[in-house]
Coordinates of C-alpha atoms in Angstrom, one line a residue:
Chain A
X1 CA 91.5 -62.2 117.8
X2 CA 90.5 -63.2 121.3
X3 CA 86.9 -63.0 120.2
X4 CA 88.3 -65.9 117.5
X5 CA 89.8 -68.2 120.2
X6 CA 86.7 -68.2 122.3
X7 CA 84.6 -69.4 119.1
X8 CA 87.1 -72.1 118.7
X9 CA 87.1 -73.2 122.3
X10 CA 82.9 -73.1 122.1
X11 CA 83.1 -75.1 119.2
X12 CA 85.6 -77.8 120.7
X13 CA 83.6 -78.1 123.8
X14 CA 80.4 -78.7 122.0
X15 CA 82.2 -81.3 119.6
X16 CA 84.0 -83.5 122.2
X17 CA 81.9 -85.6 124.6
X18 CA 81.7 -84.6 128.1
X19 CA 84.3 -86.1 130.4
X20 CA 82.8 -88.6 132.6
X21 CA 80.4 -89.7 130.1
X22 CA 81.6 -92.9 130.0
X23 CA 81.3 -93.3 133.5
X24 CA 77.6 -93.1 134.5
X25 CA 75.6 -95.6 136.2
X26 CA 75.8 -98.6 133.6
X27 CA 79.2 -99.9 133.6
X28 CA 79.7 -100.2 129.8
X29 CA 77.5 -97.8 128.6
X30 CA 80.4 -96.5 126.1
X31 CA 80.9 -99.9 124.6
X32 CA 78.7 -100.2 121.3
X33 CA 77.3 -103.4 120.0
X34 CA 79.4 -104.8 116.9
X35 CA 76.0 -106.2 115.5
X36 CA 74.4 -102.6 116.2
X37 CA 71.1 -104.5 117.6
X38 CA 68.5 -102.3 118.9
X39 CA 67.8 -105.0 121.5
X40 CA 71.4 -105.2 122.9
X41 CA 70.8 -102.9 125.6
X42 CA 67.5 -104.7 127.1
X43 CA 69.5 -108.0 126.5
X44 CA 72.7 -106.6 128.5
X45 CA 70.4 -105.7 131.6
X46 CA 68.2 -108.8 131.7
X47 CA 71.3 -111.2 131.4
X48 CA 74.5 -109.6 132.7
X49 CA 73.1 -106.9 135.1
X50 CA 75.9 -105.1 136.6
X51 CA 78.6 -107.7 135.3
X52 CA 81.4 -106.7 133.4
X53 CA 80.7 -107.4 129.6
X54 CA 83.2 -107.3 126.7
X55 CA 83.2 -108.0 123.1
X56 CA 85.5 -110.2 122.4
X57 CA 87.1 -111.4 118.8
X58 CA 88.1 -114.4 120.6
X59 CA 84.7 -115.9 120.9
X60 CA 83.6 -117.2 117.5
X61 CA 80.2 -117.5 116.3
X62 CA 79.9 -119.2 113.3
X63 CA 76.7 -119.4 111.4
X64 CA 75.5 -118.9 108.1
X65 CA 75.1 -115.4 106.8
X66 CA 71.9 -116.5 105.0
X67 CA 69.8 -119.5 106.2
X68 CA 67.5 -121.1 103.9
X69 CA 66.3 -123.4 106.8
X70 CA 65.1 -121.4 109.6
X71 CA 64.0 -124.6 111.2
X72 CA 67.7 -126.1 111.3
X73 CA 70.2 -123.3 111.4
X74 CA 73.6 -124.6 112.2
X75 CA 75.4 -122.4 114.9
X76 CA 79.1 -123.3 116.1
X77 CA 80.2 -121.4 119.0
X78 CA 84.1 -121.7 119.9
X79 CA 85.4 -119.7 123.1
X80 CA 88.7 -122.3 123.4
X81 CA 90.7 -119.3 122.9
X82 CA 89.8 -118.4 126.0
X83 CA 91.3 -119.9 129.4
X84 CA 89.1 -120.2 132.5
X85 CA 85.7 -120.7 130.8
X86 CA 83.0 -121.5 133.1
X87 CA 79.6 -121.0 131.0
X88 CA 78.6 -120.0 127.8
X89 CA 75.2 -118.7 126.9
X90 CA 73.8 -118.2 123.5
X91 CA 71.2 -115.6 122.7
X92 CA 69.3 -114.8 120.0
X93 CA 68.3 -111.4 119.7
X94 CA 65.0 -111.5 117.6
X95 CA 63.7 -114.9 118.6
X96 CA 60.6 -114.8 121.1
X97 CA 62.2 -116.9 123.5
X98 CA 66.0 -115.2 123.5
X99 CA 68.0 -117.5 125.5
X100 CA 68.6 -120.4 123.1
X101 CA 71.2 -122.6 125.2
X102 CA 73.7 -122.8 127.7
X103 CA 76.6 -124.9 128.5
X104 CA 79.3 -125.5 131.0
X105 CA 82.2 -126.9 129.1
X106 CA 83.8 -129.0 132.1
X107 CA 86.7 -130.8 130.6
X108 CA 85.9 -130.6 126.9
X109 CA 86.8 -128.1 125.0
X110 CA 85.0 -124.6 125.2
X111 CA 83.3 -125.2 121.9
X112 CA 79.9 -126.5 120.9
X113 CA 78.1 -126.8 117.8
X114 CA 74.3 -127.1 117.5
X115 CA 71.0 -126.2 115.7
X116 CA 68.5 -123.3 116.3
X117 CA 65.1 -122.7 114.8
X118 CA 65.1 -118.7 113.8
X119 CA 61.8 -116.4 113.8
X120 CA 63.4 -113.7 111.9
X121 CA 66.8 -112.1 110.8
X122 CA 68.5 -111.9 113.8
X123 CA 72.0 -111.6 115.7
X124 CA 73.2 -114.7 117.2
X125 CA 75.7 -114.2 120.3
X126 CA 77.4 -116.6 122.5
X127 CA 78.4 -114.8 126.1
X128 CA 81.3 -116.6 127.7
X129 CA 82.0 -116.1 131.4
X130 CA 85.5 -116.6 132.3
X131 CA 86.6 -117.4 136.0
X132 CA 86.9 -113.7 136.7
X133 CA 83.4 -112.9 136.4
X134 CA 83.9 -111.0 132.9
X135 CA 81.4 -112.1 130.3
X136 CA 83.0 -112.2 126.6
X137 CA 80.8 -111.6 123.9
X138 CA 80.8 -112.8 120.1
X139 CA 78.2 -112.9 117.5
X140 CA 77.5 -113.1 114.2
X141 CA 74.1 -112.1 112.0
X142 CA 71.7 -114.3 110.0
X143 CA 69.3 -113.4 107.6
X144 CA 66.6 -116.0 107.3
X145 CA 62.7 -116.2 106.0
X146 CA 62.1 -116.9 109.5
X147 CA 58.8 -118.3 111.1
X148 CA 60.6 -121.2 112.6
X149 CA 59.7 -120.6 116.4
X150 CA 56.0 -120.9 116.2
X151 CA 55.7 -123.6 113.7
X152 CA 54.5 -127.3 115.3
X153 CA 57.5 -129.7 115.2
X154 CA 57.3 -132.7 112.7
X155 CA 57.4 -135.1 115.6
X156 CA 54.4 -133.4 117.0
X157 CA 52.5 -134.3 113.8
X158 CA 53.5 -137.7 113.4
X159 CA 51.6 -140.8 115.1
X160 CA 54.2 -142.9 116.2
X161 CA 57.0 -140.8 117.4
X162 CA 56.6 -141.5 121.1
X163 CA 58.2 -144.9 120.9
X164 CA 61.5 -143.2 119.9
X165 CA 61.5 -140.2 122.2
X166 CA 64.9 -139.5 123.8
X167 CA 66.1 -142.1 121.6
X168 CA 70.1 -141.3 121.4
X169 CA 72.6 -141.9 118.4
X170 CA 76.0 -141.2 119.6
X171 CA 79.5 -141.9 118.2
X172 CA 83.2 -141.0 118.9
X173 CA 85.9 -139.9 116.7
X174 CA 89.9 -139.7 116.5
X175 CA 90.5 -136.1 115.2
X176 CA 93.8 -135.6 113.2
X177 CA 94.8 -133.3 115.9
X178 CA 94.7 -135.9 118.7
X179 CA 91.3 -134.8 120.3
X180 CA 88.1 -137.0 120.7
X181 CA 84.9 -135.6 118.8
X182 CA 81.6 -136.8 120.1
X183 CA 78.4 -136.1 117.8
X184 CA 75.1 -137.3 119.6
X185 CA 71.9 -136.8 118.3
X186 CA 68.4 -137.0 120.5
X187 CA 65.1 -137.8 119.1
X188 CA 62.8 -135.2 120.7
X189 CA 60.4 -132.7 119.2
X190 CA 61.9 -129.7 121.0
X191 CA 58.3 -127.8 120.9
X192 CA 58.4 -124.2 121.9
X193 CA 54.9 -124.0 123.2
X194 CA 54.6 -121.1 120.7
X195 CA 52.7 -123.0 117.9
X196 CA 48.9 -123.4 118.7
X197 CA 47.5 -126.0 120.7
X198 CA 51.1 -127.6 121.0
X199 CA 52.6 -127.5 124.6
X200 CA 56.4 -126.5 125.1
X201 CA 58.3 -129.6 125.4
X202 CA 61.8 -129.8 125.4
X203 CA 65.1 -131.1 126.6
X204 CA 66.5 -129.1 129.5
X205 CA 70.0 -131.0 130.4
X206 CA 72.3 -133.3 129.3
X207 CA 75.3 -134.3 131.1
X208 CA 77.9 -135.9 129.3
X209 CA 80.5 -137.5 132.0
X210 CA 83.6 -139.8 131.4
X211 CA 83.5 -143.4 133.1
X212 CA 85.5 -142.3 136.1
X213 CA 82.5 -139.4 136.8
X214 CA 84.8 -136.5 135.7
X215 CA 82.0 -133.7 133.9
X216 CA 83.3 -133.5 130.3
X217 CA 80.2 -131.0 129.4
X218 CA 76.8 -130.0 130.6
X219 CA 74.6 -129.0 128.1
X220 CA 71.3 -126.9 129.0
X221 CA 69.3 -126.8 125.6
X222 CA 66.2 -124.2 125.5
X223 CA 63.1 -124.2 123.4
X224 CA 64.8 -122.7 120.1
X225 CA 67.0 -125.6 119.5
X226 CA 65.9 -127.3 116.6
X227 CA 63.8 -130.6 116.5
X228 CA 65.9 -134.0 117.1
X229 CA 68.9 -131.7 118.3
X230 CA 72.4 -132.7 117.2
X231 CA 75.7 -131.6 119.2
X232 CA 79.1 -131.7 118.3
X233 CA 81.7 -131.5 120.9
X234 CA 85.5 -132.3 121.3
X235 CA 87.4 -133.4 124.2
X236 CA 91.3 -132.4 123.9
X237 CA 94.2 -134.4 123.6
X238 CA 95.7 -136.1 126.7
X239 CA 92.7 -136.6 128.4
X240 CA 92.2 -140.3 128.6
X241 CA 89.1 -141.6 127.8
X242 CA 89.1 -145.5 127.9
X243 CA 85.9 -146.5 129.5
X244 CA 82.4 -145.5 128.0
X245 CA 80.8 -141.8 127.9
X246 CA 77.9 -141.6 130.0
X247 CA 75.1 -139.2 128.4
X248 CA 72.4 -138.5 130.7
X249 CA 69.4 -136.0 130.7
X250 CA 65.9 -135.3 130.9
X251 CA 63.3 -133.1 129.1
X252 CA 60.8 -130.4 130.9
X253 CA 58.3 -133.2 131.4
X254 CA 60.6 -135.5 133.3
X255 CA 61.6 -138.1 130.8
X256 CA 65.0 -139.4 131.1
X257 CA 67.7 -140.0 128.5
X258 CA 70.4 -142.1 128.7
X259 CA 73.0 -143.5 126.7
X260 CA 76.6 -145.0 126.7
X261 CA 79.1 -144.4 124.1
X262 CA 82.3 -146.4 123.6
X263 CA 85.5 -144.7 122.6
Chain B
X1 CA 80.2 -69.0 80.3
X2 CA 78.4 -70.6 77.5
X3 CA 75.1 -71.3 77.9
X4 CA 73.7 -74.9 76.8
X5 CA 71.3 -74.7 74.2
X6 CA 68.1 -75.4 75.7
X7 CA 65.4 -77.6 73.5
X8 CA 62.8 -75.6 72.9
X9 CA 60.0 -77.6 70.9
X10 CA 57.8 -80.2 72.8
X11 CA 59.0 -83.0 70.7
X12 CA 62.6 -82.2 71.4
X13 CA 61.9 -82.5 75.1
X14 CA 60.2 -85.6 74.9
X15 CA 63.3 -87.0 73.1
X16 CA 65.6 -85.6 75.8
X17 CA 63.2 -87.3 78.6
X18 CA 63.3 -90.4 76.8
X19 CA 67.1 -90.5 76.6
X20 CA 67.6 -89.7 80.3
X21 CA 64.6 -92.4 81.4
X22 CA 66.7 -95.2 83.2
X23 CA 66.5 -98.3 80.9
X24 CA 65.1 -100.5 84.0
X25 CA 62.0 -98.7 83.4
X26 CA 60.9 -100.3 80.6
X27 CA 61.9 -103.7 82.1
X28 CA 60.6 -104.3 85.5
X29 CA 57.9 -101.5 86.0
X30 CA 55.9 -103.0 83.2
X31 CA 56.5 -106.5 84.2
X32 CA 57.4 -107.8 81.1
X33 CA 59.2 -111.3 80.9
X34 CA 60.2 -110.8 77.4
X35 CA 59.4 -114.1 76.7
X36 CA 60.6 -115.4 73.2
X37 CA 59.5 -118.7 71.8
X38 CA 62.3 -120.3 70.5
X39 CA 61.6 -123.1 67.8
X40 CA 63.9 -126.0 68.4
X41 CA 62.3 -128.7 66.0
X42 CA 59.2 -129.1 63.7
X43 CA 56.2 -127.7 65.9
X44 CA 58.5 -127.4 69.3
X45 CA 59.0 -124.5 71.1
X46 CA 60.8 -123.6 74.2
X47 CA 61.0 -120.3 76.5
X48 CA 64.4 -120.7 78.3
X49 CA 64.7 -118.7 81.5
X50 CA 68.1 -117.2 83.3
X51 CA 69.9 -119.3 85.5
X52 CA 70.1 -117.3 88.1
X53 CA 68.0 -117.5 91.7
X54 CA 64.6 -116.1 92.0
X55 CA 64.8 -112.3 92.3
X56 CA 62.5 -109.0 92.0
X57 CA 65.0 -108.4 89.0
X58 CA 64.1 -111.4 86.7
X59 CA 60.4 -112.0 88.5
X60 CA 61.1 -115.7 88.7
X61 CA 61.8 -116.3 85.4
X62 CA 64.9 -118.5 85.9
X63 CA 63.0 -121.8 84.4
X64 CA 62.3 -123.4 81.3
X65 CA 58.7 -124.0 79.6
X66 CA 57.6 -125.4 76.6
X67 CA 54.9 -126.2 74.3
X68 CA 54.2 -128.4 71.2
X69 CA 51.6 -127.4 68.1
X70 CA 49.9 -130.5 66.9
X71 CA 47.3 -130.6 64.0
X72 CA 44.6 -130.1 66.3
X73 CA 46.0 -128.2 69.3
X74 CA 48.8 -127.1 71.6
X75 CA 50.5 -129.1 74.4
X76 CA 52.0 -127.0 77.2
X77 CA 54.8 -128.1 79.4
X78 CA 54.9 -126.2 82.4
X79 CA 53.5 -122.6 82.9
X80 CA 56.3 -120.8 84.6
X81 CA 56.7 -119.0 88.1
X82 CA 53.6 -116.6 88.1
X83 CA 50.2 -115.6 86.7
X84 CA 52.0 -112.9 84.5
X85 CA 54.3 -115.5 83.1
X86 CA 51.3 -117.7 82.2
X87 CA 49.7 -114.9 80.4
X88 CA 52.7 -113.7 78.5
X89 CA 53.2 -117.2 77.7
X90 CA 49.9 -117.7 76.2
X91 CA 50.3 -114.6 74.3
X92 CA 53.6 -116.0 73.1
X93 CA 51.9 -119.2 71.7
X94 CA 49.0 -117.3 70.4
X95 CA 51.9 -115.3 68.0
X96 CA 52.6 -119.0 66.6
X97 CA 49.5 -120.6 66.2
X98 CA 46.0 -119.9 66.7
X99 CA 45.0 -123.3 67.7
X100 CA 43.7 -124.1 71.3
X101 CA 45.7 -125.3 74.1
X102 CA 44.2 -128.6 74.7
X103 CA 46.7 -130.1 77.5
X104 CA 48.7 -128.3 80.0
X105 CA 51.1 -130.4 81.8
X106 CA 52.9 -129.6 85.2
X107 CA 56.0 -131.7 85.2
X108 CA 56.4 -131.6 89.1
X109 CA 55.5 -129.8 92.4
X110 CA 57.9 -126.8 92.2
X111 CA 55.9 -123.5 92.1
X112 CA 58.0 -121.9 89.1
X113 CA 56.5 -125.0 87.0
X114 CA 52.7 -124.4 87.8
X115 CA 52.0 -120.9 88.9
X116 CA 51.6 -119.6 85.5
X117 CA 48.4 -122.3 85.5
X118 CA 45.7 -119.4 85.9
X119 CA 46.4 -118.4 82.4
X120 CA 45.1 -121.7 80.9
X121 CA 42.1 -123.4 80.4
X122 CA 41.4 -125.2 83.9
X123 CA 40.3 -128.8 82.6
X124 CA 43.5 -128.7 80.3
X125 CA 45.8 -129.0 83.8
X126 CA 47.2 -132.2 84.1
X127 CA 49.7 -133.9 86.2
X128 CA 51.0 -137.1 87.8
X129 CA 48.7 -138.0 90.6
X130 CA 51.4 -137.6 93.3
X131 CA 52.0 -134.3 91.9
X132 CA 48.5 -133.3 92.0
X133 CA 48.4 -134.1 95.6
X134 CA 51.6 -132.3 96.7
X135 CA 50.6 -129.3 95.0
X136 CA 47.2 -129.2 96.5
X137 CA 49.0 -129.4 99.9
X138 CA 51.9 -127.5 99.7
X139 CA 51.1 -124.5 97.2
X140 CA 50.1 -122.0 99.7
X141 CA 53.7 -122.3 101.4
X142 CA 55.1 -122.0 97.8
X143 CA 52.9 -119.2 96.8
X144 CA 53.8 -117.3 99.9
X145 CA 57.5 -117.8 99.4
X146 CA 57.4 -116.8 95.6
X147 CA 55.8 -113.5 96.8
X148 CA 58.6 -112.8 98.9
X149 CA 61.2 -114.1 96.4
X150 CA 59.9 -112.3 93.2
X151 CA 58.0 -109.1 94.6
X152 CA 55.2 -107.8 92.7
X153 CA 55.7 -109.8 89.5
X154 CA 53.9 -112.3 91.7
X155 CA 50.8 -110.1 91.5
X156 CA 47.4 -111.7 91.3
X157 CA 48.9 -115.3 91.6
X158 CA 47.0 -117.9 93.0
X159 CA 46.6 -121.7 92.9
X160 CA 45.1 -123.3 89.7
X161 CA 45.5 -126.8 90.7
X162 CA 45.8 -129.4 87.8
X163 CA 42.8 -131.7 88.1
X164 CA 43.8 -134.4 85.2
X165 CA 45.8 -137.3 86.5
X166 CA 48.1 -138.5 83.8
X167 CA 49.4 -142.0 83.6
X168 CA 52.9 -143.1 82.1
X169 CA 53.0 -144.5 78.8
X170 CA 51.7 -143.1 75.5
X171 CA 49.3 -140.2 75.0
X172 CA 47.9 -138.5 72.0
X173 CA 46.9 -134.9 72.5
X174 CA 46.2 -132.1 70.2
X175 CA 47.8 -134.3 67.2
X176 CA 51.2 -135.1 68.9
X177 CA 52.2 -138.5 70.0
X178 CA 53.6 -138.4 73.6
X179 CA 55.5 -140.7 75.6
X180 CA 55.1 -140.0 79.3
X181 CA 57.9 -141.1 81.6
X182 CA 56.9 -141.0 85.3
X183 CA 60.3 -140.8 87.6
X184 CA 61.3 -139.5 90.6
X185 CA 64.3 -138.1 93.0
X186 CA 64.0 -134.0 92.2
X187 CA 60.7 -134.5 93.9
X188 CA 58.7 -137.3 94.7
X189 CA 57.1 -137.3 91.1
X190 CA 58.8 -136.1 88.2
X191 CA 57.3 -136.1 84.7
X192 CA 59.4 -136.5 81.6
X193 CA 57.8 -135.8 78.2
X194 CA 59.1 -137.4 74.9
X195 CA 57.6 -136.0 71.5
X196 CA 57.9 -138.9 69.4
X197 CA 57.6 -137.0 66.2
X198 CA 60.7 -134.9 66.7
X199 CA 62.6 -137.0 69.8
X200 CA 62.5 -133.9 71.9
X201 CA 62.9 -134.8 75.3
X202 CA 61.3 -132.4 78.3
X203 CA 63.3 -133.7 81.0
X204 CA 61.9 -131.3 83.9
X205 CA 64.1 -130.7 86.7
X206 CA 65.7 -134.2 86.6
X207 CA 68.2 -132.5 84.3
X208 CA 69.7 -129.3 84.7
X209 CA 72.3 -127.4 82.3
X210 CA 75.3 -125.3 83.2
X211 CA 73.2 -124.8 86.7
X212 CA 73.7 -126.5 89.9
X213 CA 70.7 -128.5 90.4
X214 CA 68.4 -127.6 93.3
X215 CA 67.7 -130.0 95.8
X216 CA 64.6 -129.1 98.5
X217 CA 62.9 -132.0 98.1
X218 CA 65.2 -134.5 96.5
X219 CA 65.9 -138.1 97.1
X220 CA 69.6 -138.1 95.8
X221 CA 69.5 -142.2 95.3
X222 CA 66.0 -141.9 93.5
X223 CA 67.3 -139.3 91.1
X224 CA 70.5 -140.7 90.2
X225 CA 68.6 -143.9 89.2
X226 CA 66.1 -141.6 87.3
X227 CA 69.0 -140.2 85.4
X228 CA 70.4 -143.7 84.7
X229 CA 66.8 -144.7 82.9
X230 CA 67.2 -141.1 81.1
X231 CA 70.4 -141.9 79.7
X232 CA 68.9 -145.4 78.2
X233 CA 66.2 -143.2 76.4
X234 CA 66.7 -142.3 72.7
X235 CA 66.0 -138.8 72.1
X236 CA 67.3 -136.1 69.6
X237 CA 67.6 -133.4 71.9
X238 CA 67.2 -132.4 75.6
X239 CA 65.1 -129.5 77.2
X240 CA 66.2 -129.6 80.9
X241 CA 64.4 -127.8 83.8
X242 CA 66.9 -125.0 83.7
X243 CA 69.4 -123.8 81.1
X244 CA 70.1 -124.4 77.7
X245 CA 68.6 -127.0 75.3
X246 CA 71.4 -129.7 74.5
X247 CA 71.7 -131.8 71.5
X248 CA 73.1 -134.9 73.3
X249 CA 72.9 -136.5 76.8
X250 CA 75.8 -134.2 78.1
X251 CA 73.5 -132.2 80.7
X252 CA 72.3 -135.8 81.8
X253 CA 75.9 -136.8 82.7
X254 CA 76.7 -133.4 84.0
X255 CA 73.7 -133.7 86.5
X256 CA 74.7 -137.0 87.5
X257 CA 78.2 -136.3 88.0
X258 CA 77.1 -133.3 90.6
X259 CA 74.6 -135.3 92.5
X260 CA 77.0 -138.3 92.9
X261 CA 79.8 -136.0 94.3
X262 CA 76.8 -134.4 96.3
X263 CA 75.8 -137.8 97.9
X264 CA 79.2 -138.7 98.5
X265 CA 80.2 -135.7 99.9
X266 CA 77.4 -135.7 102.7
X267 CA 77.9 -139.6 103.4
X268 CA 81.4 -139.4 104.0
X269 CA 81.4 -136.2 106.0
X270 CA 78.7 -137.8 108.2
X271 CA 81.1 -140.9 108.7
X272 CA 83.9 -138.7 109.4
X273 CA 82.4 -136.8 112.0
X274 CA 82.1 -133.4 110.7
X275 CA 79.5 -130.9 111.8
X276 CA 77.0 -129.0 109.5
X277 CA 79.1 -125.9 110.3
X278 CA 82.2 -127.2 108.9
X279 CA 80.1 -129.4 105.9
X280 CA 79.2 -125.5 105.0
X281 CA 82.6 -124.2 105.3
X282 CA 83.9 -126.7 102.4
X283 CA 84.5 -125.4 98.7
X284 CA 82.7 -126.8 96.0
X285 CA 85.5 -128.5 93.7
X286 CA 86.9 -126.6 90.7
X287 CA 85.4 -129.2 88.6
X288 CA 81.8 -127.6 89.0
X289 CA 82.9 -124.1 88.4
X290 CA 81.2 -124.3 85.3
X291 CA 77.8 -124.5 87.1
X292 CA 76.1 -121.3 87.9
X293 CA 75.2 -121.0 91.4
X294 CA 77.2 -124.1 92.6
X295 CA 78.4 -122.7 95.9
X296 CA 75.0 -121.4 96.8
X297 CA 73.0 -124.8 95.8
X298 CA 75.7 -126.9 97.7
X299 CA 75.5 -124.6 100.9
X300 CA 71.5 -125.3 100.9
X301 CA 72.0 -129.0 99.8
X302 CA 73.7 -129.5 103.0
X303 CA 71.3 -127.6 105.2
X304 CA 68.5 -130.0 103.3
X305 CA 70.1 -133.1 103.1
X306 CA 72.8 -133.4 106.0
X307 CA 70.4 -134.2 108.7
X308 CA 69.7 -137.5 107.0
X309 CA 73.3 -138.4 106.4
X310 CA 74.1 -138.0 110.3
X311 CA 71.0 -140.0 110.8
X312 CA 72.4 -142.8 109.0
X313 CA 76.1 -142.6 110.4
X314 CA 74.6 -142.4 113.8
X315 CA 72.5 -145.6 113.2
X316 CA 69.5 -144.5 114.0
X317 CA 65.9 -145.4 113.1
X318 CA 64.2 -142.0 113.3

């Protein structure tokens, strides 16, 4: 009888994780990546260091499960269910350039839609930092034939694209919920620098400000953003926007982007 | 416990083995497309593919091809997705007639219509000039993609580019009188072939039947104009690029109705400021539920064609 009890307790010791196993030197070692990516631990260390990271269903990443056009994969990030969003970082686990885009929502909704180039099937993550310093992560998996980060842009192969470089098309819509939608598109090759003989050339910053100077959103696209980038963002109801919005930015070669759009 | 009787003779064992062998063994492993030439008019034969996406299950046989038997020779219209398909099509033709193939037409640049070319005499390979140019430039990428999608069925498939440039109008070949109608919209160059003796219209991929149209290189405006032109044409039956043969213009109207809806949906979406991800989330209306793969093709069409609709809605030159 005693022997039996001993065996049982030995088995229990083996079956249970050691107490304190979750409290080793990495703060979230026990939190499994819901996307099951072998890259996750590396990414966590590289981008978040010792900061607190939580996987949070309130961070929505909408991307097609299967992307037939790896050069132009639509991604919509929505963190508007969180309050106090200060910045959003978009990471693509298996792209040669992992960091795809960063934005600070300012007075716009904490959501942004854009398009990425994918080099292979991969998780796409949005990491949302709230005012308390915690990173909230959401993500989606995309299957694709890939190869898009190492291809030359169409613009780099065209003879006359320079005359249209950094031309901005933008337009505002009144949405049924009272918010104001801004869509903008910029003519730019967004070359990653990974295609043979074509240097890296991409838009680094875009600031969208109201007429009175309030920042609505700051976007920092990176190399994996698709050629001729298109952005969709929403300005919540109640925010009076009666003078033209200003869009200003520059690319990594110092070429300036400037446009205004009327509400 | 009762013991099961064991087969003792070798023959019995063999029969048991055959019973237990999975059925698919005889299908995919021998790479036999099981092509069947179906006679749809005097001297007119078609090989009808499945209305599916490319896959290692179907080996790319999701496309229609056909041939016309004349007094002196055979005219082939499209050669299928792989070398194997071409070879098996050639064998299917030989089961119908001993006459030689004198003209092999590639209706347009898409790989499921010309990758069987290796099985046919090189001097007979023919297409419209724009199609020849497009195949020469784009075939390597197409072939790579077809290997990925269809797997080992593609084995030994290489480019055999059409060389003979066709011109629109009447053409006699092998004893068949053809009317070649050069149109565009599905691609930059789509060739429709009318067999004058029987009034059979080979409409290439300008017409789909019971399957949602594919649009990777489409110009919807031009495509709709080409369908208008085809409906003016008199014919007795139409062979679509994908889907069953029809005795009337119903598939032409069905293709037009879908493309018109698609064009309008893309333009209205861009005019209303919808993002591409919102466009992708929209369902395809029930009126198109009879079209195979309609939701997949709608999503592919949005990723392909919405950027152009956005450019126009944002009033941009480039």
